[in-house]
Amino acid sequence: MTTTFDFDAVVVGSGFGGAVTAARLAEAGWKVLVLERGRRWLPEMMPRGPDDDWFFDVNEPHKQNGWVDFRWFGDMSVAMGAGVGGGSLIYGNVSIVPPPETFAKQWPAEITHAGLQPYYQTVGKVLNAQEIPDDQVPPRYNAMKKGAEAIGASARFRKVPLAVTFDPGWKRSDPDPYGDDKSHTFINAQGREQGTCNHCGFCCTGCKLKAKNTLDLNYLAIAEDHGADIRPLHMISSVEPLDGGFRVHGMRINDQQQVPVSFTAKKVILSAGSLGSTEILLRSRDEQKFLPAVSPALGEGWSSNGDFLTFSTHKEKMDPTHGPTISCAIDFLEGDGYEGARIFIEDGALGDVPKAYMTRALLAARRWFDIGWYKRMIAHALHRAASYSSASHTIAWFAQSVDASNGRLTLARSWLSPGRKHLHLDWDVSASERSFEKVNALQTRLATANNAKHVMTPVTWTLLRDLTTPHPLGGCRMADSAEHGVVDHRGEVFGYPGLYVADAAIIPFALGINPSRTIAALAERNVAIVLAENPQITP
């Protein structure tokens, strides 16, 4: 008896791996379903104030399904996007190709820097990656350049390609340059309306002007135009093998309830991110016993990508709340690195979220106290909030480095909720501590070269050795065999033909550089192999 499947392929997640995979399968005529746990965010929905939907709670997604999924694992915290477009909604726009050294070891022999170049180029074209125009660079760009020159690293300084559409005519000297009216609409290559960048600074909390080339405006647009069915607010928990295919099990979030759902497909592609895809396979193997042959290496090789953040205050106005989140970098990934440590350090803006948040909170408070003197006090506080939260003389230094990639994801019970096992991360900082200290020292040198007053190293690192990453990698790493990894060089799970992982989970070791373009390039490569190996599915 021939099994009838609901779809040719179910793609779980719509980030850089899932969006690429869905687009190419749908283009080839496959019947594709994309299941995304978050919402489809519209510009008017994007969070700004204290009453908005900021957080996604994996334990109660029917009650909290906001903009960002922030997980605390003790010594390490992880920030992830939650919505149609995945991590592209919250990342800092950087779409960059890593150096050849990145692939010198730890990767399957089939994955090479040269072999990935055509796919890197394709991703850059679809995402319309471009550098910021020379006459639009923010003040922190010049501080970064000055720091590089002062420490003898001017040859390592460069702009970074960004998935942002800039207007060549935009000028910071114009009246109200950051106003919405300074953005000009256009139709992109995928037929979607976008706007040009007005340097408003809200890259990571939702670009309401659509100047940021998020995946819903390109790859997912391609998928939908070719018939892919994208369903938001669907959380998948496990995958079950069927004769000739698979069934995915999960919940649909509906009217603050979770409704059980399941779908069948000939192929399943997990693209739920490092944490999400790993957890789905862990629950499928260890709880549901659906996939008992998944490699014992599942969960191993997790990395924070060596992310490290510090701040410095300067005499000159840095205006860190405007401009794209990142504009340039000093690249110590090639050669001997920085005193033996491989580091990629970028300038950083955080957006004027504190100002927006505090302003809205104070305005709300004013409604409750309709007294003359209190109104005057609130007005003064609003003025101070705007001045303080903008932190106009501050720079954020964003660094990535090649850490030990020695984290391990498992399922474990928590004393807070002992009834159900939760995803748990074991991460030992000691093996990466030298690298982080080199990053800290480098950031300090760059600030000193700019006559900055001081560098504020986060207390969480100084006292507790705690860190946060928006670039989680690994957990289902690529390898030559199931002994050392979970998927092969094509992203197919060892022992389960037709089941794939296409996201940051398959990256076997820290990149030390923004990973989005590598994730997408691997997805382009691997989905091309899937299509070549399965011509019978294409009509």
Coordinates of C-alpha atoms in Angstrom, one line a residue:
M1 CA 0.0 0.0 0.0
T2 CA 1.4 3.4 -1.0
T3 CA 1.4 6.0 1.7
T4 CA -0.3 9.3 0.8
F5 CA 1.5 12.3 2.4
D6 CA 0.1 15.8 3.1
F7 CA 3.1 17.5 1.6
D8 CA 6.3 16.7 -0.3
A9 CA 8.3 18.6 2.4
V10 CA 7.6 20.1 5.8
V11 CA 10.1 22.8 6.8
V12 CA 10.1 23.5 10.5
G13 CA 11.3 27.1 11.0
S14 CA 11.6 30.1 8.7
G15 CA 15.1 31.5 9.5
F16 CA 18.1 31.5 7.2
G17 CA 18.1 27.8 6.7
G18 CA 14.4 27.2 6.4
A19 CA 13.6 30.2 4.2
V20 CA 16.2 29.2 1.7
T21 CA 15.2 25.6 1.7
A22 CA 11.5 26.4 1.3
A23 CA 12.1 28.8 -1.6
R24 CA 14.2 26.4 -3.6
L25 CA 11.9 23.4 -3.0
A26 CA 8.8 25.4 -3.9
E27 CA 10.5 26.8 -7.0
A28 CA 11.1 23.2 -8.1
G29 CA 7.4 22.4 -7.8
W30 CA 7.4 20.6 -4.5
K31 CA 4.3 20.9 -2.3
V32 CA 5.9 22.7 0.7
L33 CA 4.6 23.5 4.2
V34 CA 6.6 25.9 6.4
L35 CA 5.8 25.8 10.1
E36 CA 6.9 28.8 12.1
R37 CA 6.4 29.1 15.9
G38 CA 6.2 32.9 15.9
R39 CA 3.9 35.4 14.4
R40 CA 3.9 37.1 11.0
W41 CA 5.0 40.5 12.1
L42 CA 3.5 43.6 10.5
P43 CA 5.2 47.0 10.9
E44 CA 2.4 48.2 13.3
M45 CA 3.0 45.2 15.5
M46 CA 6.7 45.6 16.1
P47 CA 7.5 46.3 19.8
R48 CA 8.6 49.7 21.1
G49 CA 7.1 50.3 24.5
P50 CA 6.7 48.5 27.8
D51 CA 3.2 47.2 27.0
D52 CA 4.3 45.7 23.7
D53 CA 4.9 42.0 23.0
W54 CA 8.7 41.7 23.5
F55 CA 9.2 38.1 24.6
F56 CA 8.4 34.6 23.4
D57 CA 8.0 32.0 26.1
V58 CA 8.6 28.4 24.9
N59 CA 6.8 27.1 28.0
E60 CA 3.7 29.2 27.5
P61 CA 3.7 30.3 23.8
H62 CA 0.0 30.7 23.8
K63 CA 0.3 33.4 26.5
Q64 CA 3.6 35.0 25.3
N65 CA 4.5 34.9 21.7
G66 CA 6.4 38.1 21.2
W67 CA 9.4 39.4 19.3
V68 CA 12.4 37.6 20.9
D69 CA 13.0 34.3 22.6
F70 CA 15.5 35.0 25.4
R71 CA 16.7 31.9 27.3
W72 CA 18.8 31.9 30.4
F73 CA 21.0 28.9 31.0
G74 CA 23.0 30.1 34.0
D75 CA 26.4 31.1 32.7
M76 CA 25.1 31.6 29.2
S77 CA 22.0 33.3 27.8
V78 CA 20.7 33.1 24.2
A79 CA 18.6 35.6 22.2
M80 CA 16.7 34.3 19.2
G81 CA 14.1 35.7 16.8
A82 CA 10.5 34.5 16.9
G83 CA 8.5 35.2 13.8
V84 CA 8.2 34.6 10.1
G85 CA 11.7 35.3 9.0
G86 CA 13.4 33.9 12.1
G87 CA 16.7 35.4 13.1
S88 CA 16.6 37.9 10.2
L89 CA 14.0 39.9 12.2
I90 CA 16.4 40.6 15.1
Y91 CA 20.0 40.3 13.7
G92 CA 22.3 43.2 13.0
N93 CA 22.0 43.0 9.2
V94 CA 25.6 41.7 8.6
S95 CA 25.7 39.2 5.7
I96 CA 29.4 38.3 5.4
V97 CA 31.6 35.6 4.0
P98 CA 34.1 34.1 6.4
P99 CA 37.8 33.7 5.5
P100 CA 39.2 30.4 4.1
E101 CA 40.7 29.6 7.6
T102 CA 37.2 28.9 8.8
F103 CA 36.9 25.7 6.8
A104 CA 40.5 24.4 7.4
K105 CA 39.4 21.9 10.0
Q106 CA 36.4 20.5 11.9
W107 CA 34.2 20.3 8.7
P108 CA 33.4 17.3 6.5
A109 CA 35.9 17.1 3.5
E110 CA 33.1 18.0 1.1
I111 CA 32.6 21.4 2.6
T112 CA 35.2 23.9 1.4
H113 CA 35.5 27.6 1.2
A114 CA 35.9 27.5 -2.5
G115 CA 33.0 25.1 -3.0
L116 CA 30.6 27.4 -1.1
Q117 CA 31.5 30.6 -3.0
P118 CA 28.7 30.2 -5.6
Y119 CA 26.2 29.8 -2.9
Y120 CA 27.6 32.8 -0.9
Q121 CA 27.2 34.9 -4.0
T122 CA 23.6 33.8 -4.5
V123 CA 22.6 34.6 -0.9
G124 CA 24.2 38.0 -1.2
K125 CA 22.3 38.7 -4.4
V126 CA 18.9 37.6 -2.9
L127 CA 19.5 39.6 0.3
N128 CA 20.7 42.6 -1.7
A129 CA 23.7 42.8 0.6
Q130 CA 25.6 46.1 0.3
E131 CA 28.0 48.3 2.2
I132 CA 27.0 51.6 3.8
P133 CA 27.8 54.5 1.5
D134 CA 30.9 56.5 2.4
D135 CA 29.0 59.7 3.1
Q136 CA 26.5 57.9 5.5
V137 CA 28.9 56.2 7.9
P138 CA 28.1 57.0 11.6
P139 CA 30.7 58.7 14.0
R140 CA 31.5 55.3 15.5
Y141 CA 32.8 54.1 12.1
N142 CA 35.5 56.8 12.3
A143 CA 36.3 55.9 15.9
M144 CA 36.7 52.2 14.8
K145 CA 38.9 53.2 12.0
K146 CA 41.0 55.5 14.2
G147 CA 41.4 52.6 16.7
A148 CA 42.5 50.2 14.0
E149 CA 45.1 52.6 12.8
A150 CA 46.4 53.3 16.3
I151 CA 47.0 49.6 17.1
G152 CA 48.6 48.9 13.7
A153 CA 45.6 47.1 12.3
S154 CA 44.5 49.5 9.5
A155 CA 44.8 46.7 6.9
R156 CA 42.3 44.7 8.9
F157 CA 39.7 47.4 9.0
R158 CA 36.8 47.3 6.6
K159 CA 33.2 47.9 6.0
V160 CA 30.9 44.9 6.3
P161 CA 28.1 43.9 3.8
L162 CA 24.7 44.6 5.2
A163 CA 21.2 43.3 4.2
V164 CA 19.9 46.8 4.1
T165 CA 18.8 49.0 1.2
F166 CA 20.4 52.5 1.5
D167 CA 19.3 55.6 -0.3
P168 CA 22.3 57.3 -2.0
G169 CA 20.6 60.6 -1.5
W170 CA 20.2 60.4 2.2
K171 CA 22.2 62.9 4.2
R172 CA 22.7 63.2 8.0
S173 CA 22.9 67.0 7.6
D174 CA 19.3 67.3 6.3
P175 CA 16.6 68.6 8.6
D176 CA 15.2 65.7 10.7
P177 CA 17.2 63.1 8.7
Y178 CA 15.8 60.2 10.8
G179 CA 12.2 60.9 10.0
D180 CA 10.1 58.3 8.3
D181 CA 9.6 60.7 5.4
K182 CA 13.3 60.3 4.6
S183 CA 12.6 56.7 3.5
H184 CA 11.6 56.1 -0.1
T185 CA 9.5 53.1 -1.2
F186 CA 10.4 50.8 -4.0
I187 CA 9.5 47.3 -5.3
N188 CA 12.3 44.7 -4.7
A189 CA 13.4 41.9 -7.0
Q190 CA 10.9 39.6 -5.4
G191 CA 8.0 42.0 -6.0
R192 CA 7.6 43.2 -2.5
E193 CA 7.4 46.8 -1.4
Q194 CA 10.2 48.1 0.7
G195 CA 11.6 51.4 1.9
T196 CA 15.2 52.8 2.0
C197 CA 17.1 53.2 5.3
N198 CA 16.6 56.4 7.3
H199 CA 19.2 55.4 9.9
C200 CA 16.5 55.3 12.6
G201 CA 18.5 52.7 14.6
F202 CA 15.7 50.2 15.2
C203 CA 17.3 47.3 13.1
C204 CA 17.0 44.7 15.8
T205 CA 13.6 45.6 17.1
G206 CA 11.8 45.7 13.8
C207 CA 12.4 47.8 10.8
K208 CA 9.0 49.4 10.2
L209 CA 10.2 50.9 7.0
K210 CA 11.2 47.5 5.5
A211 CA 14.7 48.9 4.6
K212 CA 16.1 45.8 6.3
N213 CA 16.0 42.9 3.8
T214 CA 14.5 40.4 6.2
L215 CA 13.7 36.9 4.8
D216 CA 9.9 37.5 4.6
L217 CA 10.7 40.1 1.9
N218 CA 12.8 37.8 -0.3
Y219 CA 13.4 34.1 0.2
L220 CA 10.0 33.5 1.9
A221 CA 8.4 35.7 -0.8
I222 CA 9.9 33.4 -3.4
A223 CA 8.5 30.4 -1.5
E224 CA 5.0 31.8 -1.3
D225 CA 4.9 32.9 -4.9
H226 CA 5.6 29.3 -5.8
G227 CA 2.9 27.9 -3.7
A228 CA 4.5 27.2 -0.3
D229 CA 2.1 27.3 2.6
I230 CA 3.6 29.3 5.5
R231 CA 1.8 28.8 8.8
P232 CA 2.8 31.0 11.8
L233 CA 2.2 30.1 15.5
H234 CA 3.0 26.4 15.0
M235 CA 5.4 24.7 17.5
I236 CA 6.8 21.3 16.5
S237 CA 8.0 19.0 19.3
S238 CA 8.9 15.7 17.6
V239 CA 9.3 13.8 14.3
E240 CA 8.1 10.3 13.7
P241 CA 9.2 8.0 10.8
L242 CA 6.5 6.7 8.5
D243 CA 6.8 4.3 5.6
G244 CA 8.4 6.4 3.0
G245 CA 8.3 9.6 5.0
F246 CA 7.7 11.3 8.4
R247 CA 5.0 12.8 10.6
V248 CA 5.7 15.9 12.6
H249 CA 3.9 16.5 15.9
G250 CA 3.3 19.8 17.6
M251 CA 0.9 22.5 18.7
R252 CA -0.9 25.3 16.9
I253 CA -1.3 28.5 19.0
N254 CA -4.9 29.6 18.8
D255 CA -6.8 32.1 20.9
Q256 CA -4.4 31.7 23.9
Q257 CA -4.7 27.9 23.6
Q258 CA -2.5 25.1 22.2
V259 CA -4.2 22.8 19.8
P260 CA -2.5 19.5 18.9
V261 CA -1.5 19.2 15.2
S262 CA 0.4 16.8 13.0
F263 CA 1.4 16.8 9.3
T264 CA 3.0 14.1 7.1
A265 CA 5.6 14.6 4.4
K266 CA 8.1 12.7 2.3
K267 CA 10.9 14.9 3.5
V268 CA 11.2 16.9 6.7
I269 CA 13.7 19.7 7.1
L270 CA 14.4 21.0 10.7
S271 CA 15.3 24.7 10.6
A272 CA 14.3 25.7 14.1
G273 CA 17.7 27.0 15.0
S274 CA 20.5 25.6 17.1
L275 CA 18.3 25.2 20.2
G276 CA 15.1 24.4 18.4
S277 CA 16.2 21.7 16.0
T278 CA 18.4 20.0 18.7
E279 CA 15.5 19.9 21.1
I280 CA 13.1 18.4 18.5
L281 CA 15.6 15.6 17.8
L282 CA 16.3 15.1 21.6
R283 CA 12.6 14.7 22.3
S284 CA 12.1 12.5 19.2
R285 CA 14.9 10.2 20.3
D286 CA 14.8 10.2 24.1
E287 CA 11.2 11.0 25.1
Q288 CA 9.0 9.7 22.2
K289 CA 11.5 7.0 21.1
F290 CA 10.6 7.8 17.5
L291 CA 14.2 8.2 16.4
P292 CA 16.3 5.8 18.6
A293 CA 19.2 5.7 16.1
V294 CA 20.0 9.4 16.1
S295 CA 23.7 9.8 16.9
P296 CA 24.9 9.9 20.5
A297 CA 26.7 13.2 19.5
L298 CA 23.3 14.9 19.4
G299 CA 23.5 18.1 21.5
E300 CA 27.3 18.2 21.5
G301 CA 29.6 20.9 20.0
W302 CA 27.4 23.8 21.0
S303 CA 29.0 27.3 20.6
S304 CA 28.2 30.9 21.5
N305 CA 30.3 31.9 18.5
G306 CA 32.6 33.7 21.0
D307 CA 30.2 36.7 21.3
F308 CA 31.4 39.4 23.7
L309 CA 30.0 42.9 24.3
T310 CA 31.6 45.9 26.0
F311 CA 31.0 49.7 25.9
S312 CA 33.1 52.8 26.0
T313 CA 32.3 56.5 26.5
H314 CA 33.9 59.2 24.4
K315 CA 34.4 62.9 24.5
E316 CA 33.0 63.2 21.0
K317 CA 29.4 62.6 20.2
M318 CA 29.1 59.0 18.9
D319 CA 25.3 59.0 18.3
P320 CA 25.0 55.3 18.8
T321 CA 21.2 55.2 18.6
H322 CA 21.2 56.0 14.8
G323 CA 22.4 54.3 11.7
P324 CA 22.5 50.6 11.0
T325 CA 23.4 48.4 14.0
I326 CA 26.8 47.6 12.5
S327 CA 28.8 49.3 9.8
C328 CA 32.4 48.1 9.9
A329 CA 34.8 45.6 11.5
I330 CA 38.4 44.9 12.4
D331 CA 39.2 41.4 11.2
F332 CA 41.6 39.3 13.3
L333 CA 40.3 35.9 11.9
E334 CA 43.0 35.6 9.3
G335 CA 46.7 34.8 9.9
D336 CA 47.9 34.7 13.5
G337 CA 44.8 36.6 14.7
Y338 CA 45.2 38.9 17.7
E339 CA 47.9 37.6 20.0
G340 CA 46.9 34.1 18.9
A341 CA 43.2 34.6 19.3
R342 CA 40.9 34.7 16.3
I343 CA 38.6 37.7 16.7
F344 CA 36.2 39.7 14.6
I345 CA 35.2 43.0 16.3
E346 CA 32.5 45.4 15.0
D347 CA 31.1 48.8 15.9
G348 CA 27.7 48.6 17.5
A349 CA 24.6 50.7 17.9
L350 CA 21.8 49.5 20.2
G351 CA 19.0 51.7 18.8
D352 CA 17.0 54.1 20.9
V353 CA 14.9 51.4 22.6
P354 CA 15.5 52.7 26.1
K355 CA 14.3 56.1 25.1
A356 CA 11.1 54.7 23.5
Y357 CA 10.5 52.4 26.4
M358 CA 11.0 55.0 29.1
T359 CA 9.1 57.7 27.3
R360 CA 6.1 55.5 26.9
A361 CA 6.2 54.4 30.5
L362 CA 6.4 57.9 31.8
L363 CA 3.6 59.1 29.6
A364 CA 1.5 56.3 30.9
A365 CA 2.3 57.3 34.4
R366 CA 1.3 60.9 33.7
R367 CA -2.2 59.9 32.9
W368 CA -2.6 58.6 36.4
F369 CA -1.4 61.9 38.1
D370 CA -3.2 64.8 36.6
I371 CA -1.5 67.4 38.9
G372 CA 0.3 70.5 37.6
W373 CA 3.6 70.0 39.5
Y374 CA 3.7 66.3 38.6
K375 CA 3.2 67.1 35.0
R376 CA 6.1 69.4 35.1
M377 CA 8.2 66.8 36.8
I378 CA 7.3 64.2 34.2
A379 CA 8.1 66.6 31.4
H380 CA 11.5 67.1 33.0
A381 CA 12.0 63.4 33.4
L382 CA 11.1 62.8 29.8
H383 CA 13.7 65.3 28.7
R384 CA 16.3 63.6 31.0
A385 CA 15.3 60.2 29.7
A386 CA 15.8 61.2 26.1
S387 CA 19.2 62.7 26.9
Y388 CA 20.3 59.8 29.1
S389 CA 19.0 56.8 27.2
S390 CA 20.4 58.0 24.0
A391 CA 23.9 57.8 25.6
S392 CA 25.2 60.0 22.7
H393 CA 28.8 59.6 23.7
T394 CA 28.8 55.8 23.9
I395 CA 29.9 53.0 21.6
A396 CA 29.0 49.4 21.9
W397 CA 31.8 47.0 20.8
F398 CA 30.5 43.8 19.3
A399 CA 33.0 41.0 19.1
Q400 CA 32.9 37.4 18.0
S401 CA 35.7 34.9 18.4
V402 CA 36.5 31.3 17.9
D403 CA 35.6 29.7 21.3
A404 CA 36.1 26.1 22.3
S405 CA 32.7 25.0 21.0
N406 CA 32.4 22.7 23.9
G407 CA 28.8 23.2 25.0
R408 CA 26.3 20.4 25.3
L409 CA 22.5 20.5 25.0
T410 CA 20.4 17.9 26.9
L411 CA 16.9 17.4 28.3
A412 CA 16.7 17.8 32.1
R413 CA 14.2 18.5 34.7
S414 CA 14.1 21.9 36.5
W415 CA 13.3 22.5 40.1
L416 CA 11.1 25.3 38.9
S417 CA 8.9 23.0 36.8
P418 CA 9.8 19.3 37.6
G419 CA 6.9 17.9 35.6
R420 CA 8.5 18.1 32.2
K421 CA 12.1 18.0 31.0
H422 CA 13.4 21.3 29.5
L423 CA 16.3 22.0 27.3
H424 CA 19.5 22.3 29.4
L425 CA 22.9 23.7 28.4
D426 CA 26.2 22.6 29.9
W427 CA 28.8 25.2 29.0
D428 CA 32.2 25.5 30.6
V429 CA 33.8 28.9 30.1
S430 CA 37.2 27.9 31.2
A431 CA 38.2 26.4 27.8
S432 CA 37.3 29.7 26.1
E433 CA 38.3 32.2 28.9
R434 CA 41.7 33.1 27.3
S435 CA 40.0 34.0 24.1
F436 CA 37.4 36.2 25.8
E437 CA 40.1 38.0 27.8
K438 CA 42.0 38.7 24.5
V439 CA 38.7 40.2 23.2
N440 CA 38.3 42.3 26.3
A441 CA 41.9 43.6 26.0
L442 CA 41.5 44.4 22.3
Q443 CA 38.4 46.4 23.0
T444 CA 40.1 48.3 25.7
R445 CA 43.0 49.2 23.4
L446 CA 40.6 50.5 20.8
A447 CA 38.8 52.6 23.3
T448 CA 42.0 54.0 24.7
A449 CA 43.2 54.9 21.2
N450 CA 40.1 57.1 20.9
N451 CA 40.8 58.8 24.2
A452 CA 37.7 57.2 25.6
K453 CA 37.2 57.8 29.3
H454 CA 36.8 54.1 30.1
V455 CA 35.6 50.7 28.9
M456 CA 32.7 49.3 30.8
T457 CA 33.2 45.6 30.9
P458 CA 29.8 44.0 31.9
V459 CA 29.6 43.1 35.6
T460 CA 28.2 39.7 34.6
W461 CA 31.5 38.8 33.0
T462 CA 33.8 40.5 35.5
L463 CA 32.2 38.9 38.6
L464 CA 30.2 35.9 37.3
R465 CA 31.7 35.0 33.9
D466 CA 28.2 35.0 32.4
L467 CA 27.7 35.9 28.7
T468 CA 24.9 36.3 26.2
T469 CA 24.9 35.3 22.5
P470 CA 22.6 36.0 19.6
H471 CA 24.6 33.6 17.5
P472 CA 24.0 30.1 19.0
L473 CA 25.7 27.4 16.8
G474 CA 25.9 23.6 16.9
G475 CA 24.0 20.8 18.6
C476 CA 23.4 18.8 15.3
R477 CA 26.8 19.3 13.9
M478 CA 28.0 18.1 10.4
A479 CA 30.5 15.3 10.4
D480 CA 31.8 12.4 8.3
S481 CA 30.1 9.8 10.5
A482 CA 27.5 9.4 13.2
E483 CA 30.2 8.8 15.7
H484 CA 31.3 12.4 15.5
G485 CA 28.1 14.2 14.4
V486 CA 24.4 14.2 13.7
V487 CA 24.1 15.0 10.0
D488 CA 26.3 14.4 7.0
H489 CA 27.7 17.0 4.6
R490 CA 24.2 17.3 3.0
G491 CA 22.5 18.0 6.3
E492 CA 20.8 14.6 6.3
V493 CA 20.4 12.9 9.7
F494 CA 22.5 9.8 9.9
G495 CA 20.3 6.7 9.9
Y496 CA 17.2 8.5 8.7
P497 CA 17.1 9.2 5.0
G498 CA 14.8 12.1 4.2
L499 CA 15.2 13.9 7.5
Y500 CA 17.4 16.9 7.3
V501 CA 18.7 19.8 9.5
A502 CA 19.3 23.1 7.8
D503 CA 20.2 25.9 10.2
A504 CA 22.9 27.0 12.7
A505 CA 22.7 23.6 14.5
I506 CA 24.8 21.9 11.8
I507 CA 27.7 24.2 12.0
P508 CA 30.4 22.1 13.7
F509 CA 32.6 24.7 15.2
A510 CA 32.6 28.4 16.0
L511 CA 32.9 30.7 13.0
G512 CA 34.0 33.7 14.9
I513 CA 32.0 35.9 12.4
N514 CA 28.4 36.7 11.8
P515 CA 26.9 33.3 10.8
S516 CA 23.8 34.1 8.8
R517 CA 25.3 34.1 5.3
T518 CA 27.1 30.8 6.0
I519 CA 23.8 29.2 7.3
A520 CA 22.0 30.4 4.1
A521 CA 24.9 29.3 1.8
L522 CA 24.9 25.8 3.3
A523 CA 21.1 25.6 2.8
E524 CA 21.5 26.7 -0.8
R525 CA 24.1 24.0 -1.4
N526 CA 22.3 21.2 0.5
V527 CA 18.8 21.9 -1.0
A528 CA 20.4 21.7 -4.5
I529 CA 21.7 18.3 -3.6
V530 CA 18.3 17.2 -2.3
L531 CA 16.6 18.3 -5.6
A532 CA 19.3 16.5 -7.6
E533 CA 18.8 13.3 -5.6
N534 CA 15.0 13.4 -5.7
P535 CA 14.0 14.2 -9.3
Q536 CA 10.9 12.0 -9.0
I537 CA 9.2 14.4 -6.6
T538 CA 9.4 17.3 -9.0
P539 CA 6.3 17.3 -11.2

